[in-house]
XYZ file of C-alpha atoms in Angstrom:
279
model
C 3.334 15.140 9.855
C 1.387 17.802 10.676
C -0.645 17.883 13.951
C -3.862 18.303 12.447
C -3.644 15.455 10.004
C -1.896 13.307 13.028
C -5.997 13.587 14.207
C -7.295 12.834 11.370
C -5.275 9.957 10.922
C -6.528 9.007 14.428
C -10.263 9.554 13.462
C -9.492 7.366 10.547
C -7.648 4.212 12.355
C -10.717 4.459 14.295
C -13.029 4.224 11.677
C -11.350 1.126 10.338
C -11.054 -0.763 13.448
C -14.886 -0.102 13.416
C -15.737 -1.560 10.618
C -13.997 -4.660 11.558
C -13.198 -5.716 7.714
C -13.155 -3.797 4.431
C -13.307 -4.073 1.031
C -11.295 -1.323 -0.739
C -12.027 -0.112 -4.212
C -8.807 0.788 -5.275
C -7.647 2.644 -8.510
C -4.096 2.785 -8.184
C -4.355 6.594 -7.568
C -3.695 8.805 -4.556
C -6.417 8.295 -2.309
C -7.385 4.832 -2.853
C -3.525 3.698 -2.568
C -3.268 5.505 1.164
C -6.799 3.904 1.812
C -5.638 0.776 1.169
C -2.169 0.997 3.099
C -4.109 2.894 6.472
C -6.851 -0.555 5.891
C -3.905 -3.251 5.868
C -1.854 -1.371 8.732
C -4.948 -1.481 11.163
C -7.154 -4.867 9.688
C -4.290 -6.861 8.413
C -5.734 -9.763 6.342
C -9.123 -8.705 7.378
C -8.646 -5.843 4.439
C -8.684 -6.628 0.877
C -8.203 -3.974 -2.244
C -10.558 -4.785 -4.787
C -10.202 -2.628 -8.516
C -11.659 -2.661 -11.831
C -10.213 -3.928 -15.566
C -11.858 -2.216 -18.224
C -11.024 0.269 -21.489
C -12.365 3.209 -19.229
C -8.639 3.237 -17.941
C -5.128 3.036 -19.225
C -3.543 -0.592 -18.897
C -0.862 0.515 -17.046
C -3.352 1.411 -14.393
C -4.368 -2.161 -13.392
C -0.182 -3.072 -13.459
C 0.722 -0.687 -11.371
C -2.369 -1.019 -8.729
C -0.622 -4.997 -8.688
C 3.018 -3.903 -7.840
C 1.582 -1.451 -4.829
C -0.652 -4.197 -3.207
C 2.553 -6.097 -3.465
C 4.245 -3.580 -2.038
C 2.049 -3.232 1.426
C 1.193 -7.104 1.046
C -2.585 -6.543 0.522
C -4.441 -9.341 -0.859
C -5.820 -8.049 -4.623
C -9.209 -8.900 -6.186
C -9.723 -7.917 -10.239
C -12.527 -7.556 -11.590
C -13.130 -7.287 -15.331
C -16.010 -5.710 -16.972
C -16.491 -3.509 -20.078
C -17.596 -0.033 -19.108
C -19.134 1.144 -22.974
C -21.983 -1.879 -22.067
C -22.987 0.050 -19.239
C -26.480 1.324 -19.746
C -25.909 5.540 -20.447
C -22.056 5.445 -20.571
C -21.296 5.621 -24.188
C -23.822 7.657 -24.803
C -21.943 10.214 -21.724
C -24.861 12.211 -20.362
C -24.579 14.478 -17.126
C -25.621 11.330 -15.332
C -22.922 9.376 -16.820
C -20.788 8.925 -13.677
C -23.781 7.988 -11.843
C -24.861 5.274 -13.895
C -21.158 3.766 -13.901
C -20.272 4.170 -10.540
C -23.512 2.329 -9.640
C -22.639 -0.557 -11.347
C -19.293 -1.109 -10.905
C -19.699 -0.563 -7.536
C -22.373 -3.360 -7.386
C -20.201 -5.480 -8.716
C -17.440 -4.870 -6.244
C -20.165 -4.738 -3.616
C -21.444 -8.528 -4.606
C -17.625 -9.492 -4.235
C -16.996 -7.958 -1.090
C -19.871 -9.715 0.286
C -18.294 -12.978 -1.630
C -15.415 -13.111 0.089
C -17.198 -12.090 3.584
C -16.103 -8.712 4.378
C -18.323 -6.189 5.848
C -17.821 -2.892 4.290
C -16.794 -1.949 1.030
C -14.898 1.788 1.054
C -13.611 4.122 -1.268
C -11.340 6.754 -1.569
C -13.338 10.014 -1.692
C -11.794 12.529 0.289
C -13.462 16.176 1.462
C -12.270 17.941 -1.748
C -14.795 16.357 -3.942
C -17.582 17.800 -2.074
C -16.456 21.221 -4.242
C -17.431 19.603 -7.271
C -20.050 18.143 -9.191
C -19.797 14.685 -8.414
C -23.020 12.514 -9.385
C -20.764 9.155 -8.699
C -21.062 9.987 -4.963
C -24.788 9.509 -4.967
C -24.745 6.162 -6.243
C -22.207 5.288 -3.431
C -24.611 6.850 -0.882
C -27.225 4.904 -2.460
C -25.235 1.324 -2.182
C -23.918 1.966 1.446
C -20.440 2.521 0.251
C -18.458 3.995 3.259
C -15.558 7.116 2.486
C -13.994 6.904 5.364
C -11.271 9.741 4.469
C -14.176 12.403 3.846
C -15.565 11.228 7.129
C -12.345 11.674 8.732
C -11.715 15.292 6.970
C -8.761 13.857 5.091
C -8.297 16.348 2.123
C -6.126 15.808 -0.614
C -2.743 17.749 0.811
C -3.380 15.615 3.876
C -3.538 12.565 1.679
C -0.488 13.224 -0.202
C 1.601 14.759 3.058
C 0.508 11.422 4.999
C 1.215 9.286 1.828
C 4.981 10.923 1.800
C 5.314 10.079 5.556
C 4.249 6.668 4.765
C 6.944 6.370 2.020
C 4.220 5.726 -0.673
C 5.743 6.225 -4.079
C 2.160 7.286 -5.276
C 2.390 10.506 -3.149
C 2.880 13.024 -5.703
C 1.084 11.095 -8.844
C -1.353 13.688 -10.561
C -4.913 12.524 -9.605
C -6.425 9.629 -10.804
C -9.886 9.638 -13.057
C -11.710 7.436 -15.040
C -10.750 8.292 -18.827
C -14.749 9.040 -19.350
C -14.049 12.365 -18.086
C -11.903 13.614 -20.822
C -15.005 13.581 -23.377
C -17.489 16.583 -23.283
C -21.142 15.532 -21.765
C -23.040 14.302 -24.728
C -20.428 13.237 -26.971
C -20.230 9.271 -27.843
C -17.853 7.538 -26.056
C -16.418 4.198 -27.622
C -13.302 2.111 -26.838
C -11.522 3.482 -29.661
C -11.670 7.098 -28.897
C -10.349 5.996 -24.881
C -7.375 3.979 -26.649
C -6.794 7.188 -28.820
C -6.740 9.401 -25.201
C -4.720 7.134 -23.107
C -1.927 7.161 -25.642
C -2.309 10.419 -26.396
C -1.801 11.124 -22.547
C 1.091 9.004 -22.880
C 2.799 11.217 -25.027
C 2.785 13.704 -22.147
C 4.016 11.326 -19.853
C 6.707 10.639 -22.246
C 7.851 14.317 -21.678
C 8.032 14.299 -18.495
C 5.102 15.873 -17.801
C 3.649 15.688 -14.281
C 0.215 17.241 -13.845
C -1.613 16.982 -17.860
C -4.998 15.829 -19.009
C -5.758 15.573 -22.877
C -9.984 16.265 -23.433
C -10.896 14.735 -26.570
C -13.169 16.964 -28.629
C -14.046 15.146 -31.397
C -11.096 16.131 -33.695
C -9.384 18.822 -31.422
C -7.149 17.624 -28.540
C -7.241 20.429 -25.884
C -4.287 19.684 -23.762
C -4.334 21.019 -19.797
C -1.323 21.298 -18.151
C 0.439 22.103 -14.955
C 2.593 25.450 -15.007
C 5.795 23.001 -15.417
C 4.368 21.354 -18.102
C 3.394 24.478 -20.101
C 6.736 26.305 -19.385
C 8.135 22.847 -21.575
C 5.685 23.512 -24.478
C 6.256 27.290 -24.450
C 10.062 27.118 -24.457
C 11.260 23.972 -26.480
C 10.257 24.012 -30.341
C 11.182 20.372 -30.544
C 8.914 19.273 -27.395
C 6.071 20.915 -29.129
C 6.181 19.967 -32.528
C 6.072 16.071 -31.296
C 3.240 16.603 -29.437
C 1.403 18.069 -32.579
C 2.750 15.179 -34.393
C 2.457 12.264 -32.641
C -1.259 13.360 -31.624
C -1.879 14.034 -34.823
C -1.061 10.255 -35.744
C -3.444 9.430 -33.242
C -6.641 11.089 -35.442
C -6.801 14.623 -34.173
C -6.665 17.294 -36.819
C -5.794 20.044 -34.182
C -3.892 20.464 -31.221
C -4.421 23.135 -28.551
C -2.773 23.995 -25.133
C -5.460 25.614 -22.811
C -4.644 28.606 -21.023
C -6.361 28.010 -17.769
C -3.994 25.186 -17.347
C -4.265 21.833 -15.212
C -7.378 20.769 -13.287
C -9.746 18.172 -12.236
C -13.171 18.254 -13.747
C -12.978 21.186 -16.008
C -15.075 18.922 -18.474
C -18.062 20.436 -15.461
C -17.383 23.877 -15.985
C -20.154 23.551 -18.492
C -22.753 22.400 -16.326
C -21.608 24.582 -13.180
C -23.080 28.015 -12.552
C -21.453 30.498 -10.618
C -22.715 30.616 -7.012
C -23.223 26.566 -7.373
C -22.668 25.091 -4.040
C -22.426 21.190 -3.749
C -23.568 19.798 -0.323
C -21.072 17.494 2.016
């Protein structure tokens, strides 16, 4: 590991011995998963993961989040809860990550303080300071602690640590809410987030390793990694079941963006060049 994320690890352990015990939201993805094993390692039972059920993410999501807190032997708490009733999330304004991330995290915030543990935490890391990230105001808001942006943990020192560690989430393509596939402004039901988990699925099914699918209304734009598009670009037969199985899903057409992979290109809309977003 190297040297300079051996001191943030430090800065982190000591964070977490500070807090005494912790609640950690936990998504199954990279972050959260290397929050939750650095918690257990220093707090033991006095750390408890604590995640979300609901149509805003793939099934397989809340499975897999159970097999790694049986993995590290942290103690699990679900929560279920339907994200479209969440006042200004169907209807997927600017503000829509915002509005859900203050009430799911109230929710995990009332069961933290259930179960008697003194700080809930997330995974945020110093990376999403770059973009726009309304979410992270309602955790300011609620006292939520992010104790790997604190630290200076970004996300190569997340996934170098989380190989060191032997975490098999390490090199998973990051995680995000399935709300962020949809273009501000366009109605989000359950339907359409059943139609773009599978239709991620059919990437997965490829063997793709870095892909998002944004749902615009009847056009699938697919992003991928360089990888993934060298697949498309080279085998016929890869490419003509993606355009059919998606189709079978409900979209009439099927695109491959050229800018390729990334997180939060569903902001490049609302971002204007020389936009700086504050630590």
């Amino acid at each position: 590991m190297e040297e300079i994320i051996r001191e943030k690890m430090e800065r982190l352990n000591r964070l977490l011995d500070e807090y005494g015990s912790v609640a950690v939201a936990c998504s199954g993805g990279v972050d959260s998963t290397f929050l939750a094993k650095a918690s257990h390692d220093i707090l033991g039972e006095k750390a408890v993961a604590i995640t979300v059920d609901s149509e805003a993410y793939p099934p397989n999501c809340i499975e897999d989040t159970r097999k790694f807190a049986a993995l590290i032997g942290i103690r699990l708490i679900v929560i279920r809860t339907r994200a479209c009733s969440i006042p200004g999330f169907a209807e997927n304004g600017p503000e829509r990550c915002y509005q859900c991330k203050k009430a799911l995290f109230s929710l995990m915030l009332a069961k933290a303080r259930e179960v008697r543990l003194s700080v809930l935490i997330d995974g945020s890391n110093a990376d999403d300071a770059l973009d726009y990230r309304p979410g992270m105001r309602a955790l300011s808001e609620l006292g939520v602690r992010s104790p790997l942006m604190e630290a200076g943990f970004t996300k190569h020192d997340i996934r170098v640590s989380s190989r060191a560690l032997g975490l098999p989430t390490w090199d998973h393509q990051s995680f995000a809410c399935l709300a962020s596939r949809f273009p501000y402004g366009s109605c989000i039901t359950p339907e359409l987030l059943e139609r773009t988990w599978r239709a991620e699925a059919v990437m997965k099914d490829l063997g793709m390793k870095r892909y998002r699918v944004r749902n615009h209304g009847n056009l699938a734009r697919i992003e991928l990694d360089p990888e993934g598009m060298n697949i498309l670009f080279n085998d016929s037969a890869a490419r003509s079941s993606v355009v059919r199985r998606l189709k079978d899903l409900g979209f009439t057409y099927v695109a491959l963006d050229l800018s390729g992979y990334r997180t939060g290109s569903m902001n490049e809309a609302l971002i204007k060049p020389g936009d700086v977003f504050p630590d």
